[in-house]
Amino acid sequence: MDGAGDRHGGPGVEEKVLVVTGAGSGIGRAVARAFLAAGWVVVLAGRRRAALEETAEGAAGARIVPVDVADAEGVASAFREIEGLTGRIDVLFNNAGTFGPRGGADEIDPDEWQRTLQVNLTGTFLCSAQAVRIMKRQQPRGGRIINNGSISAHAPRPLSAAYTASKHAVTGLTRSLDLDGRPYGITCGQIDIGNAATELLAGLGTDGGALQADGTLRPEPSFPVEEVGRAVLMMAELPASATVNSLVLTASGMPFAGRG
């Protein structure tokens, strides 16, 4: 199987194709732009066409496909469109997500819990399922799936039960996809990111002081979101004989690795 890392950017059949969900902002935007700069054809998937067009910045390699990843029929239709546009998928980056409700288990609205799982977990499953179908039948067969997990897949922030549960589940899905993809040359890895400077991070209050396990508020360091784009590109461009199963990328000095 010729993996994404064995193909070279350029016109026609040699173009490498990335599909990135949640491409309208934050990590998805940074990853999409990194791949476009590297010569990939990038399918920008997300709910808001205007935001996707802003990410694309008129790049010749960009293809825009609006989709709500939590809508099974919408996802199936979007991937039919993607296959028609590009003919293949070399890499899928499952990035679309939401932090969801904040609060203890007794404070979370069950509907908000379900919506968080639908976007973060079911959305990842639905997009992966469609990508796997395409990767199995395309020639050359195979490809990569890279899931955006979270530091919360290792250790939660306070009052983040819905988000944390969804990201732990994504880890299980990642491992299952990688195992089941072996006969078809399909690999699946995960990147767990801590404190990339995005709107989502700002919403957690890291600049003014993020809630810590001991109940205090403390400022936390962050790092430029463009570094995530570089990291995902590295994972994608490995030869088919190698894969990154799990990559943890954090801001230097954030409290994840120790007691403060």
mmCIF file of C-alpha atoms in Angstrom:
data_model
loop_
_atom_site.group_PDB
_atom_site.id
_atom_site.type_symbol
_atom_site.label_atom_id
_atom_site.label_comp_id
_atom_site.label_asym_id
_atom_site.label_seq_id
_atom_site.Cartn_x
_atom_site.Cartn_y
_atom_site.Cartn_z
ATOM 1 C CA MET A 1 0.000 0.000 0.000
ATOM 2 C CA ASP A 2 1.210 3.466 -0.857
ATOM 3 C CA GLY A 3 0.563 5.589 2.236
ATOM 4 C CA ALA A 4 0.192 9.331 2.419
ATOM 5 C CA GLY A 5 3.880 9.626 3.169
ATOM 6 C CA ASP A 6 4.770 7.821 -0.081
ATOM 7 C CA ARG A 7 2.878 10.240 -2.329
ATOM 8 C CA HIS A 8 4.103 13.598 -3.525
ATOM 9 C CA GLY A 9 2.111 16.799 -3.983
ATOM 10 C CA GLY A 10 1.425 17.967 -7.526
ATOM 11 C CA PRO A 11 -1.231 17.836 -10.238
ATOM 12 C CA GLY A 12 -3.383 14.847 -11.099
ATOM 13 C CA VAL A 13 -3.172 11.426 -9.487
ATOM 14 C CA GLU A 14 -0.120 12.274 -7.369
ATOM 15 C CA GLU A 15 -1.945 14.817 -5.207
ATOM 16 C CA LYS A 16 -2.286 13.917 -1.539
ATOM 17 C CA VAL A 17 -5.718 14.472 -0.031
ATOM 18 C CA LEU A 18 -6.529 15.486 3.549
ATOM 19 C CA VAL A 19 -10.032 15.802 4.973
ATOM 20 C CA VAL A 20 -10.166 17.936 8.125
ATOM 21 C CA THR A 21 -13.336 18.420 10.146
ATOM 22 C CA GLY A 22 -13.924 21.520 12.215
ATOM 23 C CA ALA A 23 -11.791 23.387 9.697
ATOM 24 C CA GLY A 24 -13.468 26.746 10.236
ATOM 25 C CA SER A 25 -11.462 27.809 13.284
ATOM 26 C CA GLY A 26 -8.802 26.956 15.848
ATOM 27 C CA ILE A 27 -6.859 23.730 15.471
ATOM 28 C CA GLY A 28 -8.747 22.686 12.345
ATOM 29 C CA ARG A 29 -7.873 25.946 10.611
ATOM 30 C CA ALA A 30 -4.199 25.702 11.612
ATOM 31 C CA VAL A 31 -3.943 22.110 10.376
ATOM 32 C CA ALA A 32 -5.711 22.869 7.102
ATOM 33 C CA ARG A 33 -3.393 25.778 6.362
ATOM 34 C CA ALA A 34 -0.275 23.748 7.216
ATOM 35 C CA PHE A 35 -1.281 21.035 4.742
ATOM 36 C CA LEU A 36 -2.228 23.543 2.048
ATOM 37 C CA ALA A 37 1.194 25.162 2.429
ATOM 38 C CA ALA A 38 2.775 21.713 2.026
ATOM 39 C CA GLY A 39 1.001 21.150 -1.306
ATOM 40 C CA TRP A 40 -1.831 18.887 -0.226
ATOM 41 C CA VAL A 41 -5.382 19.003 -1.511
ATOM 42 C CA VAL A 42 -7.374 19.816 1.625
ATOM 43 C CA VAL A 43 -11.084 19.221 2.040
ATOM 44 C CA LEU A 44 -12.337 21.740 4.599
ATOM 45 C CA ALA A 45 -15.344 20.286 6.404
ATOM 46 C CA GLY A 46 -17.433 22.131 8.975
ATOM 47 C CA ARG A 47 -20.819 23.653 9.708
ATOM 48 C CA ARG A 48 -20.191 27.228 8.513
ATOM 49 C CA ARG A 49 -19.281 27.778 4.865
ATOM 50 C CA ALA A 50 -18.138 31.355 5.469
ATOM 51 C CA ALA A 51 -15.672 30.234 8.130
ATOM 52 C CA LEU A 52 -14.365 27.465 5.864
ATOM 53 C CA GLU A 53 -13.834 29.988 3.057
ATOM 54 C CA GLU A 54 -11.939 32.196 5.485
ATOM 55 C CA THR A 55 -9.672 29.270 6.348
ATOM 56 C CA ALA A 56 -9.088 28.500 2.666
ATOM 57 C CA GLU A 57 -7.965 32.048 1.819
ATOM 58 C CA GLY A 58 -8.556 31.259 -1.847
ATOM 59 C CA ALA A 59 -5.949 28.451 -1.919
ATOM 60 C CA ALA A 60 -6.071 26.408 -5.119
ATOM 61 C CA GLY A 61 -5.829 23.158 -3.168
ATOM 62 C CA ALA A 62 -8.821 23.856 -0.923
ATOM 63 C CA ARG A 63 -12.173 22.114 -1.341
ATOM 64 C CA ILE A 64 -15.086 23.220 0.844
ATOM 65 C CA VAL A 65 -17.724 20.740 2.031
ATOM 66 C CA PRO A 66 -20.104 21.983 4.740
ATOM 67 C CA VAL A 67 -21.271 19.258 7.139
ATOM 68 C CA ASP A 68 -22.500 18.688 10.687
ATOM 69 C CA VAL A 69 -20.458 15.712 11.865
ATOM 70 C CA ALA A 70 -23.209 14.662 14.311
ATOM 71 C CA ASP A 71 -25.686 14.120 11.440
ATOM 72 C CA ALA A 72 -25.258 10.599 10.042
ATOM 73 C CA GLU A 73 -27.051 11.271 6.752
ATOM 74 C CA GLY A 74 -25.229 14.559 6.332
ATOM 75 C CA VAL A 75 -21.866 12.890 6.885
ATOM 76 C CA ALA A 76 -22.639 10.143 4.369
ATOM 77 C CA SER A 77 -23.659 12.760 1.788
ATOM 78 C CA ALA A 78 -20.560 14.868 2.486
ATOM 79 C CA PHE A 79 -18.187 11.950 1.990
ATOM 80 C CA ARG A 80 -19.885 11.009 -1.275
ATOM 81 C CA GLU A 81 -19.226 14.583 -2.370
ATOM 82 C CA ILE A 82 -15.624 14.392 -1.154
ATOM 83 C CA GLU A 83 -14.985 11.183 -3.079
ATOM 84 C CA GLY A 84 -16.457 12.796 -6.178
ATOM 85 C CA LEU A 85 -14.249 15.864 -5.773
ATOM 86 C CA THR A 86 -10.957 14.160 -4.948
ATOM 87 C CA GLY A 87 -11.248 10.486 -5.923
ATOM 88 C CA ARG A 88 -9.560 9.357 -2.711
ATOM 89 C CA ILE A 89 -8.717 10.205 0.905
ATOM 90 C CA ASP A 90 -5.133 9.805 2.097
ATOM 91 C CA VAL A 91 -5.666 11.265 5.569
ATOM 92 C CA LEU A 92 -8.718 12.102 7.678
ATOM 93 C CA PHE A 93 -8.136 14.443 10.627
ATOM 94 C CA ASN A 94 -11.101 14.160 12.981
ATOM 95 C CA ASN A 95 -10.981 17.503 14.725
ATOM 96 C CA ALA A 96 -14.550 18.819 15.089
ATOM 97 C CA GLY A 97 -15.484 19.069 18.744
ATOM 98 C CA THR A 98 -17.125 20.999 21.533
ATOM 99 C CA PHE A 99 -16.205 21.440 25.191
ATOM 100 C CA GLY A 100 -19.823 21.032 26.156
ATOM 101 C CA PRO A 101 -21.398 21.809 29.535
ATOM 102 C CA ARG A 102 -19.326 22.765 32.549
ATOM 103 C CA GLY A 103 -20.343 21.389 35.915
ATOM 104 C CA GLY A 104 -20.442 18.336 38.101
ATOM 105 C CA ALA A 105 -22.408 15.264 37.078
ATOM 106 C CA ASP A 106 -25.377 16.476 39.138
ATOM 107 C CA GLU A 107 -25.367 19.825 37.318
ATOM 108 C CA ILE A 108 -25.106 18.738 33.676
ATOM 109 C CA ASP A 109 -28.214 18.813 31.503
ATOM 110 C CA PRO A 110 -28.632 15.334 29.931
ATOM 111 C CA ASP A 111 -29.378 16.894 26.539
ATOM 112 C CA GLU A 112 -26.097 18.846 26.669
ATOM 113 C CA TRP A 113 -24.302 15.638 27.678
ATOM 114 C CA GLN A 114 -25.747 13.853 24.653
ATOM 115 C CA ARG A 115 -24.850 16.694 22.293
ATOM 116 C CA THR A 116 -21.242 16.639 23.502
ATOM 117 C CA LEU A 117 -20.991 12.902 22.844
ATOM 118 C CA GLN A 118 -22.722 13.258 19.477
ATOM 119 C CA VAL A 119 -20.178 15.796 18.250
ATOM 120 C CA ASN A 120 -16.966 14.569 19.884
ATOM 121 C CA LEU A 121 -17.474 10.801 19.766
ATOM 122 C CA THR A 122 -20.252 9.938 17.348
ATOM 123 C CA GLY A 123 -19.019 12.554 14.875
ATOM 124 C CA THR A 124 -15.556 10.998 14.949
ATOM 125 C CA PHE A 125 -17.089 7.551 14.434
ATOM 126 C CA LEU A 126 -19.334 8.625 11.561
ATOM 127 C CA CYS A 127 -16.554 10.369 9.644
ATOM 128 C CA SER A 128 -14.139 7.512 10.271
ATOM 129 C CA ALA A 129 -16.643 4.945 9.052
ATOM 130 C CA GLN A 130 -17.152 6.793 5.775
ATOM 131 C CA ALA A 131 -13.411 7.353 5.315
ATOM 132 C CA VAL A 132 -12.662 3.666 5.953
ATOM 133 C CA ARG A 133 -15.144 2.645 3.266
ATOM 134 C CA ILE A 134 -13.404 4.899 0.763
ATOM 135 C CA MET A 135 -9.902 3.877 1.856
ATOM 136 C CA LYS A 136 -10.759 0.187 1.448
ATOM 137 C CA ARG A 137 -11.873 0.538 -2.173
ATOM 138 C CA GLN A 138 -9.550 3.255 -3.473
ATOM 139 C CA GLN A 139 -6.379 2.476 -5.410
ATOM 140 C CA PRO A 140 -3.816 2.465 -3.960
ATOM 141 C CA ARG A 141 -5.790 1.097 -1.006
ATOM 142 C CA GLY A 142 -5.351 2.356 2.557
ATOM 143 C CA GLY A 143 -4.752 5.623 4.340
ATOM 144 C CA ARG A 144 -4.492 7.288 7.731
ATOM 145 C CA ILE A 145 -6.965 8.526 10.288
ATOM 146 C CA ILE A 146 -5.714 10.972 12.915
ATOM 147 C CA ASN A 147 -8.043 11.798 15.802
ATOM 148 C CA ASN A 148 -7.827 14.963 17.853
ATOM 149 C CA GLY A 149 -8.098 13.759 21.420
ATOM 150 C CA SER A 150 -7.169 16.025 24.315
ATOM 151 C CA ILE A 151 -5.107 16.234 27.456
ATOM 152 C CA SER A 152 -8.479 15.379 29.009
ATOM 153 C CA ALA A 153 -8.087 11.908 27.482
ATOM 154 C CA HIS A 154 -5.388 11.452 30.159
ATOM 155 C CA ALA A 155 -6.513 13.674 33.044
ATOM 156 C CA PRO A 156 -9.606 15.883 33.381
ATOM 157 C CA ARG A 157 -9.998 19.498 34.224
ATOM 158 C CA PRO A 158 -12.488 20.190 37.011
ATOM 159 C CA LEU A 159 -16.150 20.314 35.942
ATOM 160 C CA SER A 160 -15.521 18.694 32.550
ATOM 161 C CA ALA A 161 -17.249 15.309 32.846
ATOM 162 C CA ALA A 162 -18.966 15.363 29.439
ATOM 163 C CA TYR A 163 -15.903 16.509 27.502
ATOM 164 C CA THR A 164 -13.530 14.214 29.384
ATOM 165 C CA ALA A 165 -15.743 11.153 28.967
ATOM 166 C CA SER A 166 -16.030 11.831 25.241
ATOM 167 C CA LYS A 167 -12.269 12.130 24.803
ATOM 168 C CA HIS A 168 -11.538 8.939 26.750
ATOM 169 C CA ALA A 169 -13.993 7.233 24.418
ATOM 170 C CA VAL A 170 -12.220 8.693 21.379
ATOM 171 C CA THR A 171 -9.033 6.984 22.586
ATOM 172 C CA GLY A 172 -10.826 3.630 22.595
ATOM 173 C CA LEU A 173 -12.191 4.306 19.130
ATOM 174 C CA THR A 174 -8.719 5.261 17.890
ATOM 175 C CA ARG A 175 -7.237 1.977 19.063
ATOM 176 C CA SER A 176 -10.071 -0.066 17.600
ATOM 177 C CA LEU A 177 -9.868 1.697 14.237
ATOM 178 C CA ASP A 178 -6.126 1.082 14.077
ATOM 179 C CA LEU A 179 -6.541 -2.605 14.907
ATOM 180 C CA ASP A 180 -9.407 -3.200 12.491
ATOM 181 C CA GLY A 181 -7.695 -1.250 9.713
ATOM 182 C CA ARG A 182 -4.592 -3.437 9.609
ATOM 183 C CA PRO A 183 -5.764 -5.802 6.839
ATOM 184 C CA TYR A 184 -6.503 -2.814 4.607
ATOM 185 C CA GLY A 185 -3.424 -0.650 5.153
ATOM 186 C CA ILE A 186 -5.395 1.830 7.282
ATOM 187 C CA THR A 187 -3.740 3.250 10.387
ATOM 188 C CA CYS A 188 -5.256 5.384 13.122
ATOM 189 C CA GLY A 189 -3.368 7.550 15.593
ATOM 190 C CA GLN A 190 -4.276 10.255 18.074
ATOM 191 C CA ILE A 191 -2.855 13.629 19.025
ATOM 192 C CA ASP A 192 -3.648 14.887 22.530
ATOM 193 C CA ILE A 193 -3.154 18.627 22.816
ATOM 194 C CA GLY A 194 -2.765 20.761 25.890
ATOM 195 C CA ASN A 195 -3.155 24.548 25.818
ATOM 196 C CA ALA A 196 -2.799 25.418 22.147
ATOM 197 C CA ALA A 197 -3.818 29.069 21.869
ATOM 198 C CA THR A 198 -7.343 28.878 20.438
ATOM 199 C CA GLU A 199 -10.740 30.412 21.152
ATOM 200 C CA LEU A 200 -11.691 27.222 23.006
ATOM 201 C CA LEU A 201 -8.720 27.617 25.321
ATOM 202 C CA ALA A 202 -9.570 31.258 25.935
ATOM 203 C CA GLY A 203 -13.050 30.147 26.923
ATOM 204 C CA LEU A 204 -11.532 28.012 29.683
ATOM 205 C CA GLY A 205 -10.006 31.119 31.223
ATOM 206 C CA THR A 206 -6.361 30.101 30.990
ATOM 207 C CA ASP A 207 -5.183 33.690 30.525
ATOM 208 C CA GLY A 208 -7.000 35.119 33.519
ATOM 209 C CA GLY A 209 -6.700 31.968 35.559
ATOM 210 C CA ALA A 210 -7.878 28.411 34.861
ATOM 211 C CA LEU A 211 -9.653 26.401 37.525
ATOM 212 C CA GLN A 212 -7.262 23.936 39.171
ATOM 213 C CA ALA A 213 -7.979 20.698 41.015
ATOM 214 C CA ASP A 214 -7.491 22.432 44.375
ATOM 215 C CA GLY A 215 -10.137 25.023 43.518
ATOM 216 C CA THR A 216 -7.730 27.897 42.849
ATOM 217 C CA LEU A 217 -7.505 29.930 39.647
ATOM 218 C CA ARG A 218 -4.076 30.095 38.034
ATOM 219 C CA PRO A 219 -2.833 31.440 34.711
ATOM 220 C CA GLU A 220 -1.516 28.665 32.466
ATOM 221 C CA PRO A 221 0.989 28.847 29.605
ATOM 222 C CA SER A 222 -0.070 28.253 26.024
ATOM 223 C CA PHE A 223 1.677 27.756 22.682
ATOM 224 C CA PRO A 224 0.922 28.889 19.108
ATOM 225 C CA VAL A 225 -1.758 26.778 17.456
ATOM 226 C CA GLU A 226 0.341 26.670 14.267
ATOM 227 C CA GLU A 227 2.597 24.137 16.015
ATOM 228 C CA VAL A 228 -0.307 21.692 16.012
ATOM 229 C CA GLY A 229 -0.447 21.994 12.233
ATOM 230 C CA ARG A 230 3.230 21.077 12.021
ATOM 231 C CA ALA A 231 2.755 18.096 14.335
ATOM 232 C CA VAL A 232 -0.228 16.667 12.449
ATOM 233 C CA LEU A 233 1.600 17.144 9.140
ATOM 234 C CA MET A 234 4.518 15.153 10.546
ATOM 235 C CA MET A 235 2.162 12.332 11.538
ATOM 236 C CA ALA A 236 0.542 12.358 8.102
ATOM 237 C CA GLU A 237 3.730 12.367 6.050
ATOM 238 C CA LEU A 238 5.375 9.351 7.628
ATOM 239 C CA PRO A 239 5.878 6.449 5.221
ATOM 240 C CA ALA A 240 3.216 3.744 5.262
ATOM 241 C CA SER A 241 5.610 1.496 7.199
ATOM 242 C CA ALA A 242 5.440 3.773 10.271
ATOM 243 C CA THR A 243 2.701 5.370 12.333
ATOM 244 C CA VAL A 244 2.366 7.552 15.411
ATOM 245 C CA ASN A 245 -0.083 5.771 17.699
ATOM 246 C CA SER A 246 -0.228 8.542 20.285
ATOM 247 C CA LEU A 247 1.315 11.998 20.452
ATOM 248 C CA VAL A 248 0.982 14.350 23.433
ATOM 249 C CA LEU A 249 1.704 17.994 22.610
ATOM 250 C CA THR A 250 1.511 20.530 25.427
ATOM 251 C CA ALA A 251 2.550 24.023 26.341
ATOM 252 C CA SER A 252 5.858 24.007 28.167
ATOM 253 C CA GLY A 253 5.262 24.305 31.891
ATOM 254 C CA MET A 254 1.537 23.622 31.939
ATOM 255 C CA PRO A 255 0.411 21.796 35.102
ATOM 256 C CA PHE A 256 -0.514 18.562 33.290
ATOM 257 C CA ALA A 257 2.817 16.832 33.967
ATOM 258 C CA GLY A 258 3.195 17.580 37.678
ATOM 259 C CA ARG A 259 1.754 19.039 40.831
ATOM 260 C CA GLY A 260 1.849 22.680 39.838
#
